[in-house]
Amino acid sequence: MKTVFTDETLRRRLGELLGPDAAERCAAVRNGLAAKLRQASKILVYGAGRNGRSIAGALRAAGLKPSGFLDDTPSKQGTEVDGLPIGSSVQGAQCYGPGTLVVVSMFSPGHSYRATRRRLSELGFDAVMSVFEIAACLPDDLLPFYYFDRPQRVLASREGFHRLFDCLIDRRSKEELLGHLAFRLYLDVDALPQPVGMDYGYLSGWLPDDVVFVDGGAFDGDSVQAFLRLSGERFGQVIAFEPDELNFRKLRAYRESLPTPLRSRVEVCNAGLWSESTRLRFDATGTLGSALSNGDGEEVAVVSLDDYIDRTSPLFVKFDVEGAERNALLGAQTLLRRGNVALAVAVYHQPDDLWSLAALLQEINPSYEFGLRSHMDDGTDLMLYAVPRPLQISESRRLN
């Protein structure tokens, strides 16, 4: 039987995670990982993509030259990247002996480090580290990495996490917060919550039949599809924003594949969401990782929702905009003050977003109450749900 923790038990656990000896415990965990890294006879990097190359470079800078890459993409095998050979994980298990450490570089929605670690162990690799563990060992080169940063930054935000805990209205959300903190501080991957999959079931029963779904970061239409399942096709309109041209073509094709009655209620817009309507540089990759950039990427249109939406219908707004969530919220302040706008906001792109975006929303509209759900593994697709009290129709959710 699963243990059910009381609110007070969970609050004590939060105090323990962030307690006065937390810094010392975090240091002990990281010292143990550094020793594991130094003791490896050979180091292989699993994943020869952007993250893998970055990790290989950081290892070299630290005087720990990796022996090669493992990658199960057939087209990469037998080639080289940055002077290092690429082989399959099976080939790696056959060629490298005991004491070999494999660093898993992958971090993306849909990937599970726990599953990859299990597979590598079955192949015979007895020493495996995650991208987060290697980043903890080499913080000067690899941190911050999405939501993960030095433990000092997490511990400096104790008050913010305590305030967030008090704002979460259901037990599952509080357990999610504790699991993510245990991972960010102590790298306990098994503390991460099991993902709920691609849905917005947290809002089931809260969305009226005339709701307008605003999809910020629509990718190829996967989140529109999830909303259609949730709503049972009872909704007013869908407005989907996607700035990456390659992704937008997929989104538009998905819209065209819908039956005519649905298609007529789905609008797609080749733009990002921001604090104002302007044009910004963008790193277009044609993947989920496309993001606004400070570099030399192409220019794309970005809009403020306050400028774009003038209707008074209830809204459900999803912001998963690769680190631009704060600016997107600032561009929707007038809408958010109305009291009929529910939100799902990604809080895994920046280290402080987990607590600071909830604080921003409460500042904009104090009637917001919050929930947390992990939609994918490895801490990805962690969404903060915000529902204003006027839109809430079921107080029973507070007990779940």
XYZ file of C-alpha atoms in Angstrom:
400
model
C 0.000 0.000 0.000
C 1.295 3.439 -0.924
C 2.118 5.673 2.019
C -0.006 8.832 2.124
C 1.804 11.743 3.726
C 0.000 14.492 5.569
C 0.534 18.124 4.738
C 2.529 18.572 7.943
C 4.757 15.591 7.133
C 5.485 17.072 3.707
C 6.223 20.454 5.267
C 8.756 18.858 7.618
C 10.365 17.108 4.674
C 10.716 20.458 2.896
C 12.440 21.845 5.987
C 14.823 18.892 6.026
C 15.718 19.271 2.348
C 16.503 22.966 2.780
C 17.778 22.732 6.376
C 20.933 24.191 7.980
C 23.058 21.147 7.102
C 21.916 21.077 3.461
C 25.028 22.774 2.070
C 27.271 20.228 3.773
C 25.215 17.299 2.493
C 25.215 18.731 -1.036
C 28.997 19.077 -0.917
C 29.363 15.462 0.196
C 27.271 14.246 -2.741
C 29.305 16.261 -5.214
C 32.625 15.182 -3.690
C 31.552 11.564 -4.126
C 30.708 12.176 -7.781
C 34.054 13.918 -8.370
C 35.859 10.920 -6.896
C 33.900 8.565 -9.160
C 34.907 10.643 -12.167
C 38.602 10.718 -11.219
C 38.708 6.971 -10.582
C 37.374 6.018 -14.023
C 39.918 4.176 -16.166
C 38.183 5.417 -19.332
C 35.312 7.842 -20.020
C 32.759 7.506 -22.807
C 30.101 10.100 -23.621
C 26.731 8.631 -24.566
C 25.168 10.928 -27.180
C 27.215 12.683 -29.855
C 24.968 15.737 -30.171
C 25.342 19.280 -28.877
C 25.269 18.339 -25.190
C 27.690 15.484 -25.730
C 30.221 17.708 -27.493
C 29.924 20.296 -24.735
C 30.542 17.646 -22.067
C 33.511 16.197 -23.987
C 35.015 19.686 -24.208
C 34.551 20.286 -20.480
C 36.172 16.929 -19.683
C 39.139 17.800 -21.858
C 39.487 21.202 -20.188
C 39.609 19.418 -16.831
C 42.360 17.080 -18.038
C 39.991 14.113 -18.337
C 40.098 13.235 -22.024
C 37.175 11.010 -23.065
C 37.959 7.936 -25.157
C 35.006 8.368 -27.492
C 31.281 8.713 -28.002
C 28.531 6.140 -27.870
C 25.522 6.846 -30.050
C 22.817 4.479 -31.247
C 22.012 6.577 -34.318
C 23.269 4.325 -37.172
C 24.328 7.224 -39.402
C 26.751 8.506 -36.755
C 28.461 5.196 -36.039
C 31.912 4.733 -37.538
C 32.448 8.493 -37.843
C 34.244 11.008 -35.625
C 33.242 14.183 -33.793
C 35.903 16.588 -32.519
C 38.531 13.911 -33.078
C 36.717 11.237 -31.049
C 35.317 8.007 -32.561
C 31.595 7.211 -32.399
C 30.370 3.689 -31.823
C 27.151 2.043 -30.734
C 26.515 1.261 -27.076
C 26.828 -2.460 -27.872
C 30.197 -1.891 -29.550
C 31.313 0.186 -26.591
C 30.443 -2.587 -24.166
C 32.502 -5.023 -26.254
C 35.555 -2.780 -26.685
C 35.993 -1.128 -23.303
C 36.724 -2.996 -20.120
C 35.817 -2.714 -16.437
C 36.204 0.684 -14.845
C 34.813 2.508 -17.893
C 32.512 5.367 -16.968
C 29.675 6.321 -19.328
C 28.362 9.886 -19.118
C 24.817 10.140 -20.517
C 24.570 13.521 -22.239
C 20.949 13.413 -23.414
C 18.374 15.771 -21.969
C 15.138 16.179 -23.888
C 11.418 15.523 -23.488
C 10.815 11.855 -24.106
C 14.247 10.722 -22.897
C 14.530 8.896 -19.571
C 17.909 8.760 -17.880
C 16.647 6.016 -15.599
C 15.776 3.849 -18.615
C 19.099 4.600 -20.334
C 21.049 3.831 -17.151
C 19.233 0.509 -16.849
C 19.999 -0.404 -20.470
C 23.687 0.495 -20.142
C 23.905 -1.539 -16.947
C 22.414 -4.533 -18.748
C 25.129 -4.163 -21.407
C 27.793 -4.413 -18.705
C 28.613 -0.788 -17.874
C 28.776 -0.627 -14.092
C 29.556 3.105 -13.831
C 27.074 5.542 -15.380
C 26.591 9.272 -14.728
C 23.870 11.652 -15.889
C 24.364 14.989 -17.599
C 23.430 16.590 -14.283
C 26.003 14.632 -12.296
C 28.808 15.544 -14.692
C 27.635 19.175 -14.606
C 27.825 19.083 -10.806
C 31.433 17.880 -11.108
C 32.381 20.537 -13.700
C 30.191 23.509 -12.717
C 32.390 26.249 -14.155
C 31.957 24.877 -17.671
C 28.535 23.236 -17.575
C 26.296 25.188 -15.179
C 23.654 26.463 -15.208
C 22.029 23.759 -17.311
C 18.311 24.354 -17.796
C 16.807 24.182 -14.277
C 19.950 22.704 -12.696
C 22.531 24.922 -10.983
C 24.869 25.028 -8.022
C 23.145 24.058 -4.756
C 23.973 27.454 -3.271
C 21.527 29.046 -5.701
C 18.750 26.653 -4.671
C 19.413 27.132 -0.968
C 19.497 30.915 -1.362
C 15.853 30.645 -2.505
C 14.570 28.822 0.603
C 11.888 31.427 1.261
C 10.639 31.241 -2.315
C 10.256 27.457 -2.121
C 8.447 27.674 1.221
C 6.037 30.238 -0.257
C 5.440 28.029 -3.284
C 4.724 25.034 -1.024
C 2.075 27.056 0.803
C 0.442 28.053 -2.517
C 0.143 24.492 -3.862
C -3.420 23.312 -3.342
C -3.096 19.527 -3.704
C -0.925 16.903 -2.072
C 0.439 15.520 -5.341
C 1.815 18.960 -6.224
C 3.631 19.237 -2.898
C 5.135 15.792 -3.389
C 6.268 16.870 -6.873
C 8.006 19.929 -5.425
C 9.846 17.839 -2.838
C 10.948 15.320 -5.470
C 12.375 18.000 -7.735
C 14.180 19.680 -4.849
C 15.697 16.351 -3.753
C 17.057 15.946 -7.259
C 18.300 19.501 -7.706
C 20.093 19.452 -4.373
C 21.174 15.840 -3.864
C 20.971 14.406 -7.408
C 18.601 11.692 -6.259
C 17.216 10.719 -9.668
C 14.865 8.177 -8.132
C 13.185 10.990 -6.163
C 11.943 12.563 -9.396
C 8.182 12.042 -9.781
C 6.871 9.583 -12.309
C 5.627 11.592 -15.323
C 1.935 11.813 -16.153
C 2.465 11.917 -19.924
C 1.389 14.490 -22.462
C -1.934 15.788 -21.159
C -3.420 18.668 -19.210
C -5.506 16.460 -16.960
C -4.794 18.681 -13.963
C -7.337 21.118 -15.445
C -9.996 18.489 -16.074
C -13.340 19.900 -14.915
C -12.072 23.463 -14.711
C -12.388 24.572 -18.327
C -15.738 25.893 -19.605
C -17.074 24.843 -22.998
C -16.307 28.231 -24.578
C -12.654 28.291 -23.432
C -10.014 29.576 -25.867
C -6.776 27.580 -25.766
C -3.681 29.715 -26.397
C -0.697 27.471 -27.134
C 2.622 29.251 -26.666
C 5.345 27.019 -28.138
C 3.047 24.779 -30.178
C 5.882 22.791 -31.847
C 4.213 20.403 -34.327
C 0.737 20.447 -32.804
C 1.279 17.846 -30.079
C -0.031 20.115 -27.329
C -3.041 21.154 -29.439
C -3.809 17.466 -29.854
C -3.552 16.961 -26.079
C -5.951 19.866 -25.501
C -8.464 18.458 -27.974
C -8.439 15.182 -26.037
C -8.884 17.017 -22.731
C -11.698 19.235 -23.956
C -13.567 16.517 -25.804
C -13.623 19.045 -28.653
C -15.809 21.359 -26.545
C -14.020 24.690 -26.813
C -14.339 28.086 -28.400
C -11.072 28.393 -30.331
C -7.423 27.358 -30.428
C -4.685 29.921 -31.157
C -1.296 28.227 -31.568
C 1.984 30.183 -31.702
C 5.226 28.690 -33.064
C 8.200 30.865 -34.182
C 10.415 28.129 -35.716
C 9.565 28.003 -39.426
C 10.298 24.265 -39.733
C 8.130 23.462 -36.723
C 5.451 25.850 -37.970
C 5.160 23.934 -41.236
C 4.497 20.753 -39.214
C 1.974 22.638 -37.079
C 0.187 23.952 -40.143
C 0.129 20.462 -41.685
C -1.395 19.098 -38.484
C -4.077 21.790 -38.592
C -4.853 20.919 -42.230
C -5.275 17.265 -41.250
C -8.115 18.072 -38.847
C -11.751 17.592 -39.864
C -13.274 20.784 -41.249
C -15.431 21.634 -38.200
C -12.349 21.481 -35.967
C -9.956 23.093 -38.444
C -12.136 26.190 -38.682
C -11.654 26.786 -34.949
C -7.860 26.378 -34.949
C -5.691 29.385 -35.795
C -1.920 29.037 -36.222
C 0.532 31.935 -35.970
C 4.196 31.896 -37.006
C 5.418 33.953 -34.040
C 6.777 33.639 -30.522
C 5.429 35.151 -27.315
C 7.231 37.948 -25.481
C 6.711 40.969 -23.244
C 6.071 43.211 -26.276
C 5.360 42.863 -29.969
C 8.651 43.158 -31.878
C 11.254 41.037 -33.675
C 14.023 39.062 -31.963
C 16.869 36.743 -32.889
C 15.955 33.060 -32.797
C 17.917 29.801 -32.895
C 15.715 27.698 -35.180
C 16.538 23.991 -34.975
C 13.307 22.405 -36.181
C 13.080 20.601 -32.816
C 11.602 21.112 -29.358
C 14.787 22.990 -28.411
C 14.298 25.975 -30.721
C 14.661 29.111 -28.613
C 15.176 32.854 -28.637
C 18.873 33.608 -28.958
C 21.383 36.333 -28.162
C 23.482 35.229 -31.113
C 23.260 35.449 -34.862
C 20.071 33.473 -35.429
C 17.389 34.569 -37.828
C 14.891 37.236 -36.809
C 11.366 36.141 -35.948
C 8.209 37.954 -34.952
C 7.228 37.869 -31.268
C 3.979 39.217 -29.858
C 2.524 40.239 -26.542
C -0.699 38.395 -25.782
C -2.126 41.643 -24.427
C -1.632 43.104 -27.914
C -2.932 40.042 -29.766
C -6.020 38.934 -27.843
C -8.955 41.283 -27.284
C -11.749 38.802 -26.560
C -13.285 38.357 -23.113
C -13.807 34.577 -23.309
C -12.212 32.333 -20.650
C -8.679 31.383 -21.662
C -6.386 28.433 -21.055
C -2.843 29.590 -21.871
C 0.126 27.234 -22.156
C 3.590 28.805 -22.048
C 6.408 26.390 -22.941
C 8.650 28.850 -24.719
C 12.189 27.631 -23.984
C 13.189 30.072 -21.255
C 11.085 33.062 -22.346
C 8.249 32.244 -19.923
C 8.806 35.258 -17.656
C 8.699 37.688 -20.559
C 5.665 35.961 -22.045
C 3.820 36.350 -18.717
C 4.791 40.013 -18.528
C 3.267 40.449 -21.980
C -0.061 39.050 -20.769
C -0.577 40.976 -17.519
C -3.821 42.652 -18.561
C -5.342 39.301 -19.539
C -4.141 37.604 -16.353
C -5.801 40.210 -14.141
C -9.241 39.361 -15.576
C -9.761 36.317 -13.361
C -10.823 33.903 -16.116
C -7.422 32.795 -17.449
C -5.998 29.394 -16.449
C -2.335 28.688 -17.138
C 0.153 25.875 -17.647
C 3.665 27.368 -17.481
C 6.911 25.457 -18.062
C 9.210 25.863 -15.055
C 12.185 23.729 -16.110
C 14.107 26.029 -18.444
C 15.663 28.393 -15.865
C 16.949 27.581 -12.345
C 14.671 30.015 -10.471
C 11.496 29.584 -12.527
C 10.035 26.890 -10.269
C 9.346 29.394 -7.491
C 9.795 32.815 -9.097
C 7.142 32.457 -11.822
C 4.527 31.534 -9.208
C 5.570 34.629 -7.249
C 5.232 36.766 -10.385
C 1.750 35.388 -11.096
C 0.592 36.089 -7.545
C 1.902 39.628 -7.872
C -0.076 40.090 -11.100
C -3.240 38.422 -9.767
C -3.345 37.339 -6.097
C -6.308 35.018 -6.759
C -4.092 32.444 -8.503
C -3.584 29.077 -6.798
C -1.129 26.519 -8.071
C -0.385 22.907 -8.916
C 2.667 21.078 -10.280
C 2.828 18.121 -12.643
C 5.779 16.403 -14.366
C 4.763 15.463 -17.896
C 8.078 13.858 -18.886
C 11.028 12.239 -17.136
C 14.366 13.782 -16.065
C 12.621 16.917 -14.799
C 11.512 17.961 -18.292
C 8.064 19.311 -19.051
C 7.529 20.295 -15.419
C 4.465 22.518 -15.597
C 3.157 25.013 -13.060
C -0.638 25.132 -13.268
C -2.296 28.364 -12.177
C -6.045 28.716 -11.795
C -7.720 31.878 -10.440
C -10.343 31.252 -7.762
C -13.237 32.609 -9.898
C -12.589 29.803 -12.407
C -12.423 27.010 -9.830
C -15.519 24.854 -9.657
C -14.338 21.962 -7.496
C -12.920 22.507 -4.014
C -12.437 18.719 -3.668
C -9.178 18.969 -5.671
C -7.516 20.434 -2.585
C -7.714 16.978 -0.959
C -6.048 15.057 -3.806
